[in-house]
Amino acid sequence: MVGEIRDKETAEIAMKASQTGHLVLSTLHTNDSLSAVTRLLDLGIPGFLIASSVTAILSQRLVRRLCRCHGRAEVTPELAGRLRAIGPVGGSARGLADQVETVSVPGACDECDQTGYRGRMGIYEIVAFDESIRGAVREGEKIEEVRSYARNVGMRSTQEDALDKIAQGITSVEEVLRVVPMEARGQAQCPPQRHVHQYARALPRRFRAEGELLFGALESSHRDAVRSALLHARAGRGRGIHRH
């Protein structure tokens, strides 16, 4: 257990422990889960080490839970516009404002000390590193491109989880807007296409540096071609291949 990673020395200790087979749990102060990758890079940890050491990143924020005295209120046009700008909810193509006509609002009673809230709950965003995400981190791609890969393998953002909690009546719109940073997020887009010949040109260097080529970030239709290019590169015959 590493309480918090604040400097390069602590980050290197955590990474090396992970590399030797230990389960390492630690914390970083960032706005969302994938920003932890940016934070580690800023501390001086190389991308290939992050890609091979990190298993998953969990981001959380705490919101107050509505007391049982809560009521319901209609979604006003102003609120509907703000909710539509946030994006879809629960895997639907529609925004929350298009799915519900009323939302829960705080009440007031002695149990909640007239605040309308009682207790707290977590709003989460988790990114589990698969081969495509590891490849993007290792290649040093921009964080938005890494996010695109994560979205395509099922990552749900903090905003989406918060909207689900609003739809379920667990917390209020005001509480979510107070705690969770709400910016408009588009639908998951296909990751930028990587040309196979770019990998082929780098194959000999990659093979000497890392011992293997990460195929997971490529489309399955390209993996055989790149694998073949790797074999040719090792034999000294590879001159690069082109995507068909």
Short mmCIF file of C-alpha atoms in Angstrom, two decimals:
data_model
loop_
_atom_site.label_atom_id
_atom_site.label_comp_id
_atom_site.label_asym_id
_atom_site.label_seq_id
_atom_site.Cartn_x
_atom_site.Cartn_y
_atom_site.Cartn_z
CA MET A 1 0.00 0.00 0.00
CA VAL A 2 1.41 3.37 -1.09
CA GLY A 3 -0.58 6.13 0.56
CA GLU A 4 -0.14 8.72 -2.18
CA ILE A 5 2.15 9.19 -5.17
CA ARG A 6 3.44 12.75 -5.07
CA ASP A 7 6.92 12.55 -6.57
CA LYS A 8 9.01 10.55 -9.02
CA GLU A 9 10.75 8.51 -6.31
CA THR A 10 7.45 7.25 -4.88
CA ALA A 11 6.09 6.55 -8.36
CA GLU A 12 9.18 4.52 -9.29
CA ILE A 13 8.88 2.48 -6.09
CA ALA A 14 5.25 1.68 -6.87
CA MET A 15 6.02 0.75 -10.48
CA LYS A 16 8.96 -1.47 -9.58
CA ALA A 17 6.90 -3.26 -6.91
CA SER A 18 4.19 -3.90 -9.48
CA GLN A 19 6.76 -5.21 -11.97
CA THR A 20 7.95 -7.79 -9.43
CA GLY A 21 4.49 -9.26 -8.96
CA HIS A 22 3.17 -7.31 -5.98
CA LEU A 23 -0.38 -5.97 -5.81
CA VAL A 24 0.13 -2.23 -5.36
CA LEU A 25 -2.68 0.09 -4.26
CA SER A 26 -2.09 3.84 -4.26
CA THR A 27 -3.74 7.21 -4.85
CA LEU A 28 -3.19 10.23 -7.09
CA HIS A 29 -4.94 13.59 -7.11
CA THR A 30 -6.42 14.03 -10.60
CA ASN A 31 -9.71 15.12 -12.14
CA ASP A 32 -10.58 11.74 -13.64
CA SER A 33 -9.18 8.24 -14.01
CA LEU A 34 -7.14 8.67 -17.21
CA SER A 35 -5.58 11.88 -15.94
CA ALA A 36 -3.60 9.60 -13.63
CA VAL A 37 -1.62 8.51 -16.69
CA THR A 38 -0.82 12.15 -17.49
CA ARG A 39 0.18 12.74 -13.87
CA LEU A 40 2.59 9.79 -13.90
CA LEU A 41 4.11 10.99 -17.18
CA ASP A 42 4.55 14.46 -15.68
CA LEU A 43 6.40 12.88 -12.77
CA GLY A 44 8.88 11.38 -15.22
CA ILE A 45 7.61 7.79 -15.46
CA PRO A 46 8.03 6.51 -19.04
CA GLY A 47 4.95 5.39 -20.94
CA PHE A 48 6.16 1.82 -21.48
CA LEU A 49 6.57 1.37 -17.71
CA ILE A 50 3.07 2.73 -17.01
CA ALA A 51 1.59 0.47 -19.67
CA SER A 52 3.19 -2.66 -18.25
CA SER A 53 2.65 -1.86 -14.56
CA VAL A 54 -0.87 -0.42 -14.25
CA THR A 55 -3.82 -2.83 -14.16
CA ALA A 56 -6.71 -0.44 -13.52
CA ILE A 57 -7.46 3.11 -12.40
CA LEU A 58 -10.51 4.00 -10.34
CA SER A 59 -11.72 7.58 -9.98
CA GLN A 60 -14.28 8.50 -7.34
CA ARG A 61 -16.20 11.46 -6.01
CA LEU A 62 -18.59 11.53 -3.07
CA VAL A 63 -22.08 13.00 -3.37
CA ARG A 64 -24.71 13.34 -0.69
CA ARG A 65 -27.55 10.84 -0.75
CA LEU A 66 -31.11 12.18 -0.66
CA CYS A 67 -33.00 11.67 2.57
CA ARG A 68 -36.23 9.68 2.42
CA CYS A 69 -38.13 12.94 2.80
CA HIS A 70 -37.17 13.96 -0.73
CA GLY A 71 -39.79 14.93 -3.28
CA ARG A 72 -40.15 15.12 -7.07
CA ALA A 73 -40.01 18.15 -9.35
CA GLU A 74 -40.53 18.65 -13.07
CA VAL A 75 -37.52 19.08 -15.32
CA THR A 76 -37.49 22.75 -16.30
CA PRO A 77 -36.39 23.85 -19.81
CA GLU A 78 -33.23 25.37 -18.38
CA LEU A 79 -32.34 22.19 -16.51
CA ALA A 80 -33.21 20.07 -19.54
CA GLY A 81 -30.79 22.05 -21.68
CA ARG A 82 -27.97 21.56 -19.17
CA LEU A 83 -28.63 17.84 -18.93
CA ARG A 84 -28.74 17.39 -22.71
CA ALA A 85 -25.35 19.07 -23.03
CA ILE A 86 -23.82 16.45 -20.71
CA GLY A 87 -24.57 13.55 -23.03
CA PRO A 88 -26.27 10.14 -22.96
CA VAL A 89 -27.02 8.12 -19.87
CA GLY A 90 -27.19 4.43 -19.13
CA GLY A 91 -25.92 3.35 -22.52
CA SER A 92 -28.77 5.09 -24.31
CA ALA A 93 -28.33 7.47 -27.23
CA ARG A 94 -30.64 9.94 -25.45
CA GLY A 95 -29.85 12.34 -22.64
CA LEU A 96 -31.41 12.19 -19.20
CA ALA A 97 -33.75 15.10 -19.98
CA ASP A 98 -35.27 13.05 -22.81
CA GLN A 99 -35.91 10.06 -20.57
CA VAL A 100 -37.48 11.54 -17.45
CA GLU A 101 -40.10 14.21 -16.79
CA THR A 102 -39.34 14.63 -13.09
CA VAL A 103 -36.26 14.41 -10.90
CA SER A 104 -35.79 13.98 -7.17
CA VAL A 105 -35.25 17.10 -5.08
CA PRO A 106 -34.22 17.42 -1.41
CA GLY A 107 -36.87 17.86 1.26
CA ALA A 108 -36.47 18.71 4.92
CA CYS A 109 -37.04 16.72 8.09
CA ASP A 110 -35.56 16.15 11.53
CA GLU A 111 -33.72 13.00 10.44
CA CYS A 112 -31.60 14.94 7.92
CA ASP A 113 -31.41 18.08 10.10
CA GLN A 114 -33.45 19.98 7.50
CA THR A 115 -30.73 19.57 4.87
CA GLY A 116 -32.55 17.13 2.58
CA TYR A 117 -29.55 14.77 2.51
CA ARG A 118 -28.48 11.87 4.68
CA GLY A 119 -25.31 9.91 4.08
CA ARG A 120 -23.02 9.84 1.07
CA MET A 121 -22.34 7.58 -1.87
CA GLY A 122 -19.61 7.20 -4.47
CA ILE A 123 -19.67 8.23 -8.11
CA TYR A 124 -17.14 6.10 -9.97
CA GLU A 125 -15.16 5.84 -13.18
CA ILE A 126 -12.94 2.82 -13.75
CA VAL A 127 -10.52 2.10 -16.57
CA ALA A 128 -9.26 -1.47 -16.83
CA PHE A 129 -6.13 -1.61 -18.97
CA ASP A 130 -6.46 -3.98 -21.92
CA GLU A 131 -3.98 -4.43 -24.75
CA SER A 132 -5.34 -1.54 -26.81
CA ILE A 133 -5.07 0.92 -23.92
CA ARG A 134 -1.62 -0.34 -22.99
CA GLY A 135 -0.50 0.12 -26.58
CA ALA A 136 -1.83 3.68 -26.72
CA VAL A 137 -0.08 4.60 -23.46
CA ARG A 138 3.14 2.95 -24.59
CA GLU A 139 3.08 4.86 -27.87
CA GLY A 140 2.63 8.17 -26.05
CA GLU A 141 -0.68 9.03 -27.67
CA LYS A 142 -2.72 11.98 -26.47
CA ILE A 143 -4.95 11.37 -23.48
CA GLU A 144 -8.11 11.93 -25.53
CA GLU A 145 -7.04 9.18 -27.91
CA VAL A 146 -6.44 6.87 -24.96
CA ARG A 147 -9.89 7.84 -23.68
CA SER A 148 -11.35 6.91 -27.06
CA TYR A 149 -9.86 3.41 -26.75
CA ALA A 150 -11.23 3.10 -23.21
CA ARG A 151 -14.70 4.22 -24.30
CA ASN A 152 -14.71 1.64 -27.05
CA VAL A 153 -14.07 -1.17 -24.58
CA GLY A 154 -16.90 -0.07 -22.29
CA MET A 155 -15.57 2.60 -19.93
CA ARG A 156 -18.36 4.63 -18.30
CA SER A 157 -17.42 8.14 -17.31
CA THR A 158 -17.99 9.75 -13.93
CA GLN A 159 -20.60 11.96 -15.55
CA GLU A 160 -22.56 8.97 -16.86
CA ASP A 161 -22.52 7.24 -13.49
CA ALA A 162 -23.71 10.46 -11.85
CA LEU A 163 -26.58 10.79 -14.33
CA ASP A 164 -27.61 7.21 -13.59
CA LYS A 165 -27.80 8.07 -9.89
CA ILE A 166 -30.00 11.07 -10.72
CA ALA A 167 -32.28 8.92 -12.86
CA GLN A 168 -32.60 6.41 -10.01
CA GLY A 169 -33.57 9.17 -7.58
CA ILE A 170 -30.62 8.50 -5.30
CA THR A 171 -29.21 12.03 -5.41
CA SER A 172 -30.21 15.40 -6.84
CA VAL A 173 -29.16 17.33 -9.93
CA GLU A 174 -27.87 20.19 -7.78
CA GLU A 175 -25.66 17.86 -5.76
CA VAL A 176 -24.17 16.24 -8.85
CA LEU A 177 -23.49 19.60 -10.50
CA ARG A 178 -21.82 20.75 -7.29
CA VAL A 179 -19.46 17.80 -7.01
CA VAL A 180 -18.96 16.20 -10.40
CA PRO A 181 -17.30 18.20 -13.21
CA MET A 182 -19.86 18.21 -15.99
CA GLU A 183 -18.56 18.80 -19.47
CA ALA A 184 -20.14 17.69 -22.71
CA ARG A 185 -18.75 14.37 -23.87
CA GLY A 186 -19.47 12.98 -27.28
CA GLN A 187 -20.18 9.37 -28.13
CA ALA A 188 -17.28 6.98 -28.24
CA GLN A 189 -15.46 7.36 -31.50
CA CYS A 190 -13.38 4.80 -33.31
CA PRO A 191 -9.74 5.17 -32.34
CA PRO A 192 -7.53 6.89 -34.90
CA GLN A 193 -6.36 4.40 -37.51
CA ARG A 194 -2.74 3.40 -37.14
CA HIS A 195 -1.07 2.59 -40.39
CA VAL A 196 0.58 -0.79 -40.35
CA HIS A 197 3.64 0.45 -42.23
CA GLN A 198 4.37 2.79 -39.29
CA TYR A 199 4.75 -0.26 -37.07
CA ALA A 200 6.77 -2.13 -39.68
CA ARG A 201 9.36 0.63 -39.90
CA ALA A 202 9.84 0.49 -36.12
CA LEU A 203 9.84 -3.28 -35.75
CA PRO A 204 13.60 -3.93 -35.52
CA ARG A 205 14.07 -1.20 -32.89
CA ARG A 206 11.04 -2.34 -30.93
CA PHE A 207 12.18 -5.92 -30.97
CA ARG A 208 15.60 -5.04 -29.54
CA ALA A 209 14.16 -2.61 -26.98
CA GLU A 210 11.20 -4.55 -25.65
CA GLY A 211 11.45 -8.09 -26.96
CA GLU A 212 7.94 -8.17 -28.39
CA LEU A 213 5.36 -6.16 -30.32
CA LEU A 214 2.03 -5.27 -28.76
CA PHE A 215 -0.67 -6.38 -31.21
CA GLY A 216 -3.73 -5.60 -29.12
CA ALA A 217 -3.98 -1.97 -30.26
CA LEU A 218 -4.39 -3.05 -33.87
CA GLU A 219 -7.49 -4.26 -35.61
CA SER A 220 -7.56 -8.04 -35.78
CA SER A 221 -7.37 -7.92 -39.58
CA HIS A 222 -3.92 -6.29 -39.34
CA ARG A 223 -2.34 -8.45 -36.68
CA ASP A 224 -1.23 -11.27 -39.00
CA ALA A 225 0.37 -8.76 -41.35
CA VAL A 226 2.32 -7.10 -38.55
CA ARG A 227 3.34 -10.46 -37.10
CA SER A 228 4.65 -11.48 -40.49
CA ALA A 229 6.55 -8.20 -40.76
CA LEU A 230 8.11 -8.84 -37.34
CA LEU A 231 9.41 -12.21 -38.50
CA HIS A 232 10.86 -10.66 -41.65
CA ALA A 233 12.43 -7.86 -39.63
CA ARG A 234 14.12 -10.33 -37.33
CA ALA A 235 15.53 -12.14 -40.33
CA GLY A 236 16.83 -8.85 -41.73
CA ARG A 237 14.47 -8.94 -44.69
CA GLY A 238 11.76 -6.56 -43.54
CA ARG A 239 11.52 -3.35 -45.52
CA GLY A 240 8.09 -2.29 -44.29
CA ILE A 241 4.61 -3.26 -45.39
CA HIS A 242 1.66 -1.22 -46.49
CA ARG A 243 -1.91 -1.44 -45.47
CA HIS A 244 -4.32 -2.84 -48.08
#
